[in-house]
C-alpha cells in the first residue's frame, strides 16, 4: 500500500549511507543485530504505520476523547491499534532486553518512530509509558522495578509524566503539590496537576504516574522537589491490583489538535488517601527529570519532523496531480492545456523549501539519536565525551528548531493545496493543528532557546559547542576541493564562522554586563544555529550523493557534468534521481535559505534592545 | 500439526510495472518485493493450526532468486519454524506453473506434514495453477479458495468452506491435503520485533533444483507480454436538454459502443 508518510529511500540513505548504522552491530551491545535486520524492522514499521496507524488519524481527530464517570475513553480505533502495537513489541523498542525491551539502537527506534509519530495522538499513549518506565528502570528500587516494569513493558499498564500545575508551567520549581510523610515510609499526595497527557484512558488496566511534588517542610524552588510514583490502582505485594487510588480526573481539555490524546486535569488526594512512593532520592526530583530531558526533547523534536514529512509528501503528491493554469511557456494562451501545479515556479519553490528542511531535520534527528548510541557504546572517555557534547548542544535545536520549522512546513504544505488545504476533507489542516503543541510542551521553544544560550553554549567551558563547530568544519574540509561542491562548502564555512562569531559576541556582551543581548536574542540565535546545522548536514548528504551519482554515471558511461545525459539518466534510474535530488536540496538550501543567517547576525550585532525598552503601556493602547 | 506453506515473493501491488525490452517479462530492477498477499493467509492459517494443536512445525517452501530470502524471513518472523529456499536463478527464469509445482513437490516430498497451504494465486502472474498441479504430483486432494478450515482432533480429516459463485460450499477432505487460501480465511498477523530477531536464527535450507534430484522442463513459455492499453479519454455528450442528451447516449451506445 502506498503511503505518503515519508520517503523510505531517504530514511535508508541517512541510516545506511550517511551514518552507516550497520557498523553499530560490531559492538557487543548490538551484536545480535545486522543491517539486514534493521531494514526488515523498518519494512515492518512501514507496513504497520501504513495499514494500522495512519488510518486512525482522521477518525480519532473527529471523535476525540471523552470523560464519563471519572473514566477517560480514547477514540475507538485506538484500541485495535494499541493492541497490535504492543503485540509487535514497538512499545518497548529501546529498553534493554533485561527488563523486557527489544534492545534496539536508539537510532533504529527513532527511524521506526519516524513512521509512527505523524499520529502523535496515538503514539502519545505508548510513548508516555516508555518514558515513565525508563524513569523507574533508572531510578527505581529493585522492588519498584519488579512491581511496575514488567506490565509497563508489555503495555498492559500505562504511564505519564505529571509536572505541570496552574502556577507551575515553564517554572516547574514553583509547584505546590505537597507530599505528606507517612510512618511506613510512603507518602500521601495533595495537589492539582494540569495538562497531563494520557493522564487517564481505557487502553490499559492500570496507570503509573510519576508525579513531581514537594515534601512538607522542604525548601521552595527546584531544590525542594521530589519525584513520586502514584499508581491508579495500588499494586498489592502479590502483584494483584488493590484499591483505586485517591485522585480524580476533573476534566479533559478541549484542544486545537491531537484530539485523540487525552489531556487531563488531575486532583490528587481530595480524600486524603492518595498513596505515593518516593522514586529516587528525596529532593532529587528535578535532577532526575533533567537526566531524562534529552531523550524526551528529542522525542518531541520527532513530532516536528514527522508532521513536516507527512505534510510534504502529501503536498508533493497533490502538486503532481492538481491541474491548474497553463505552463509558464504558454501563459498567454488560454487554450493551452492545463498543467499540474508542480510545473509552476512558485509551487516548485515551496516544494523544494519543504524537501530540504525535511531532509535536514531527518538527518539531524537521526544524528542526535546516533549520538545517544555512540555515547552508550563508546568506552574511551574522550570519545564518549565528544558524542555526549554533540547531544547536549543539539538537543535544544532538535526540540525547538524542528518543531517550529515543522509547523512552517505544514503551513506551506497547506498553501500548495490551495483552498482544499484549508478544508477538513483533506488531512492538511489537521497536520498543522496536531503539530502546534510540539513547540509548547516539554519546555516551550523560548525556554529551549534560553537553555541553548544560557547553558549549552558555555557547558564544559564552551568545549561542547566548539566540538560541534569542529565536526561541521571537518565536513566542509572534506568537500571544499570537490568540483561539484566547493562553492557550497565555501558558503557553509562562512555560515559556521558567522555562528561561531555570534556566539563569541554573546560571550563578550555577557562579560561586559550586557546580559540582555544574549537573552533577548536567544531565539533568533537558536533558529540561526538550526539553519547552519541544516546546511552542514545537507552538505554532508550531498557529498555522499555526489560520490554515488558519479559511480552510477561511470557505470553507464555518462559524464556527470553533461546535463542532458544526466537528466536522461535521472528520468529512468531511481537511484540517480534520488541522489540528484539530494544535490538539489543542498544547493537550494545553501544558496537560498542559509543567507538568512547573515541577516540574523547583523540584527544581533546591532545591539538593538527595543524589545526591552518599549514600555508595556506602548504595546497597545 | 505439521504444515508446509508454499510461498512466493512478488512485486508490491503498488509497483509501476514496466515491460522488459524483449517483451517477455517485466523489468525487475528497482521493484519493491513482498510476500504474496494470498500466501500471507496461508502462513497465518498454518500458524493458527499449529497454535490450536499446541504442537507441530511450520515449514515455508519458496522458489525464487536470492531476494526471495526477504519474504522467507518475513514468514519466519511471523512465526514459521524453518524454510526451504529453492534458489536456482536459471530455473526460476523460465519456470512455468508446472515446473514450479514440480520443484515444490520435490522439496515437499521429504517433509512431514498433515497439510500444505498455498495462496489461491500469485498476484504477479495470476496463473492460479500451482496448488492443483502440486496435488496431482503428490497424489493429494486439493481444496481451493478456502475461507474457513476446521481440522479434526485426530488430524485425519478437515472440513473446509470454499468460496463459490454467489455463496459457499462446505467440503470434507481426508488429510494430508492441499488448501489454497482465499481472502477472508483469517487476518494475517504482523511480524513482531521479537519475531524478526528470532527469524535470523531459524534454519533456511537452500537448495538448487538439481539438489532436489529433479529435472523438469517447463511446458509453456511466455512469448509476449504487454501492458493494457491506456484508457481513452471520456466523451461528453452534447444536447440542449436531458431528452436530447439521452437520445445522443442511446445513439452512441448503439452505433459506437455497439452495446445495444
Ligand atoms: C496538550 C498538552 C499536553 C501536555 N502534556 C503534559 C504532560 O504530559 N505533563 C506535564 O507535566 N505537562 C504537560 N503539558 C504542559 C506543558 O508542558 C506546559 O503547557 C508548558 O510547560 C508551558 O507552560 P504554561 O502552559 O504554563 O505556559 P507559561 O509557562 O505560562 O508560558 C507562556 C509563555 O511565556 C513564556 N515564558 C514563560 N516563562 C519564561 C521565561 N522565564 N523566559 C522566557 N519566556 C518565558 C513561554 O515560553 C510561553 O511562550 C501539556 C500541555 C499541553 C497543552
Ligand atoms: C474558506 C474559503 C472561502 C472561499 N471563499 C470564496 C468566495 O467567496 N468566492 C469565490 O469565488 N471563491 C472562494 N474561495 C476559493 C478561493 O479563492 C480559492 O480556493 C483560491 O483562489 C485558490 O484556488 P484553488 O483552491 O483552486 O487552488 P489552486 O488554484 O489549485 O492552487 C493550488 C496551489 O497552486 C498555486 N498555483 C496555481 N496556479 C499557479 C500559477 N499559475 N503560478 C504559480 N502558482 C500557482 C497556488 O498558489 C496554490 O499554492 C474560498 C476558498 C476557501 C477555502
JSON list of C-alpha atoms in Angstrom, two decimals, chain A residues 1-2 8 32-34 37 40-41 43-44 46-48 51-52 80 84 87-90 93 102 104 574, chain B residues 12-14 18 29-33 40 70 73-74 77 187 189-194 196-197 199-201:
[
{"chain": "A", "resi": 1, "resn": "UNK", "atom": "CA", "xyz": [0.00, 0.00, 0.00]},
{"chain": "A", "resi": 2, "resn": "UNK", "atom": "CA", "xyz": [1.40, 3.39, -0.90]},
{"chain": "A", "resi": 8, "resn": "UNK", "atom": "CA", "xyz": [11.68, 5.46, 2.65]},
{"chain": "A", "resi": 32, "resn": "UNK", "atom": "CA", "xyz": [22.61, -9.63, 17.79]},
{"chain": "A", "resi": 33, "resn": "UNK", "atom": "CA", "xyz": [21.55, -7.23, 15.05]},
{"chain": "A", "resi": 34, "resn": "UNK", "atom": "CA", "xyz": [22.62, -6.68, 11.47]},
{"chain": "A", "resi": 37, "resn": "UNK", "atom": "CA", "xyz": [17.61, -6.92, 10.33]},
{"chain": "A", "resi": 40, "resn": "UNK", "atom": "CA", "xyz": [13.45, -5.68, 7.99]},
{"chain": "A", "resi": 41, "resn": "UNK", "atom": "CA", "xyz": [12.37, -3.91, 11.16]},
{"chain": "A", "resi": 43, "resn": "UNK", "atom": "CA", "xyz": [9.87, -2.57, 6.49]},
{"chain": "A", "resi": 44, "resn": "UNK", "atom": "CA", "xyz": [7.58, -3.88, 9.19]},
{"chain": "A", "resi": 46, "resn": "UNK", "atom": "CA", "xyz": [6.28, 0.99, 7.47]},
{"chain": "A", "resi": 47, "resn": "UNK", "atom": "CA", "xyz": [3.69, -1.71, 6.95]},
{"chain": "A", "resi": 48, "resn": "UNK", "atom": "CA", "xyz": [2.24, -1.27, 10.40]},
{"chain": "A", "resi": 51, "resn": "UNK", "atom": "CA", "xyz": [-2.07, -0.22, 7.45]},
{"chain": "A", "resi": 52, "resn": "UNK", "atom": "CA", "xyz": [-2.92, 0.48, 11.09]},
{"chain": "A", "resi": 80, "resn": "UNK", "atom": "CA", "xyz": [-7.08, -2.25, 17.99]},
{"chain": "A", "resi": 84, "resn": "UNK", "atom": "CA", "xyz": [-1.30, -4.65, 17.76]},
{"chain": "A", "resi": 87, "resn": "UNK", "atom": "CA", "xyz": [1.95, -7.28, 20.36]},
{"chain": "A", "resi": 88, "resn": "UNK", "atom": "CA", "xyz": [4.51, -6.16, 17.81]},
{"chain": "A", "resi": 89, "resn": "UNK", "atom": "CA", "xyz": [6.87, -5.08, 20.59]},
{"chain": "A", "resi": 90, "resn": "UNK", "atom": "CA", "xyz": [7.02, -1.49, 19.28]},
{"chain": "A", "resi": 93, "resn": "UNK", "atom": "CA", "xyz": [11.80, -0.88, 21.32]},
{"chain": "A", "resi": 102, "resn": "UNK", "atom": "CA", "xyz": [13.78, -5.20, 22.49]},
{"chain": "A", "resi": 104, "resn": "UNK", "atom": "CA", "xyz": [17.22, -1.74, 19.58]},
{"chain": "A", "resi": 574, "resn": "UNK", "atom": "CA", "xyz": [15.51, 5.88, -9.46]},
{"chain": "B", "resi": 12, "resn": "UNK", "atom": "CA", "xyz": [4.41, -4.93, -4.22]},
{"chain": "B", "resi": 13, "resn": "UNK", "atom": "CA", "xyz": [0.89, -4.22, -5.51]},
{"chain": "B", "resi": 14, "resn": "UNK", "atom": "CA", "xyz": [1.73, -0.52, -5.85]},
{"chain": "B", "resi": 18, "resn": "UNK", "atom": "CA", "xyz": [7.39, -1.84, -16.94]},
{"chain": "B", "resi": 29, "resn": "UNK", "atom": "CA", "xyz": [15.15, -3.63, -11.22]},
{"chain": "B", "resi": 30, "resn": "UNK", "atom": "CA", "xyz": [14.04, -1.03, -8.68]},
{"chain": "B", "resi": 31, "resn": "UNK", "atom": "CA", "xyz": [10.96, -3.01, -7.63]},
{"chain": "B", "resi": 32, "resn": "UNK", "atom": "CA", "xyz": [9.89, -3.45, -4.05]},
{"chain": "B", "resi": 33, "resn": "UNK", "atom": "CA", "xyz": [9.24, -7.14, -3.30]},
{"chain": "B", "resi": 40, "resn": "UNK", "atom": "CA", "xyz": [0.11, -14.37, 3.95]},
{"chain": "B", "resi": 70, "resn": "UNK", "atom": "CA", "xyz": [13.47, -11.47, 2.45]},
{"chain": "B", "resi": 73, "resn": "UNK", "atom": "CA", "xyz": [12.41, -14.21, 6.65]},
{"chain": "B", "resi": 74, "resn": "UNK", "atom": "CA", "xyz": [9.11, -12.37, 6.92]},
{"chain": "B", "resi": 77, "resn": "UNK", "atom": "CA", "xyz": [9.33, -13.62, 11.68]},
{"chain": "B", "resi": 187, "resn": "UNK", "atom": "CA", "xyz": [-6.31, -11.95, 9.36]},
{"chain": "B", "resi": 189, "resn": "UNK", "atom": "CA", "xyz": [-0.52, -11.18, 11.78]},
{"chain": "B", "resi": 190, "resn": "UNK", "atom": "CA", "xyz": [2.27, -8.65, 11.60]},
{"chain": "B", "resi": 191, "resn": "UNK", "atom": "CA", "xyz": [5.79, -9.82, 12.19]},
{"chain": "B", "resi": 192, "resn": "UNK", "atom": "CA", "xyz": [6.71, -8.69, 15.71]},
{"chain": "B", "resi": 193, "resn": "UNK", "atom": "CA", "xyz": [10.07, -7.27, 16.76]},
{"chain": "B", "resi": 194, "resn": "UNK", "atom": "CA", "xyz": [10.92, -10.36, 18.82]},
{"chain": "B", "resi": 196, "resn": "UNK", "atom": "CA", "xyz": [12.10, -10.56, 13.50]},
{"chain": "B", "resi": 197, "resn": "UNK", "atom": "CA", "xyz": [15.01, -11.10, 15.86]},
{"chain": "B", "resi": 199, "resn": "UNK", "atom": "CA", "xyz": [13.87, -15.21, 12.44]},
{"chain": "B", "resi": 200, "resn": "UNK", "atom": "CA", "xyz": [17.54, -14.57, 11.86]},
{"chain": "B", "resi": 201, "resn": "UNK", "atom": "CA", "xyz": [18.47, -17.68, 13.81]}
]
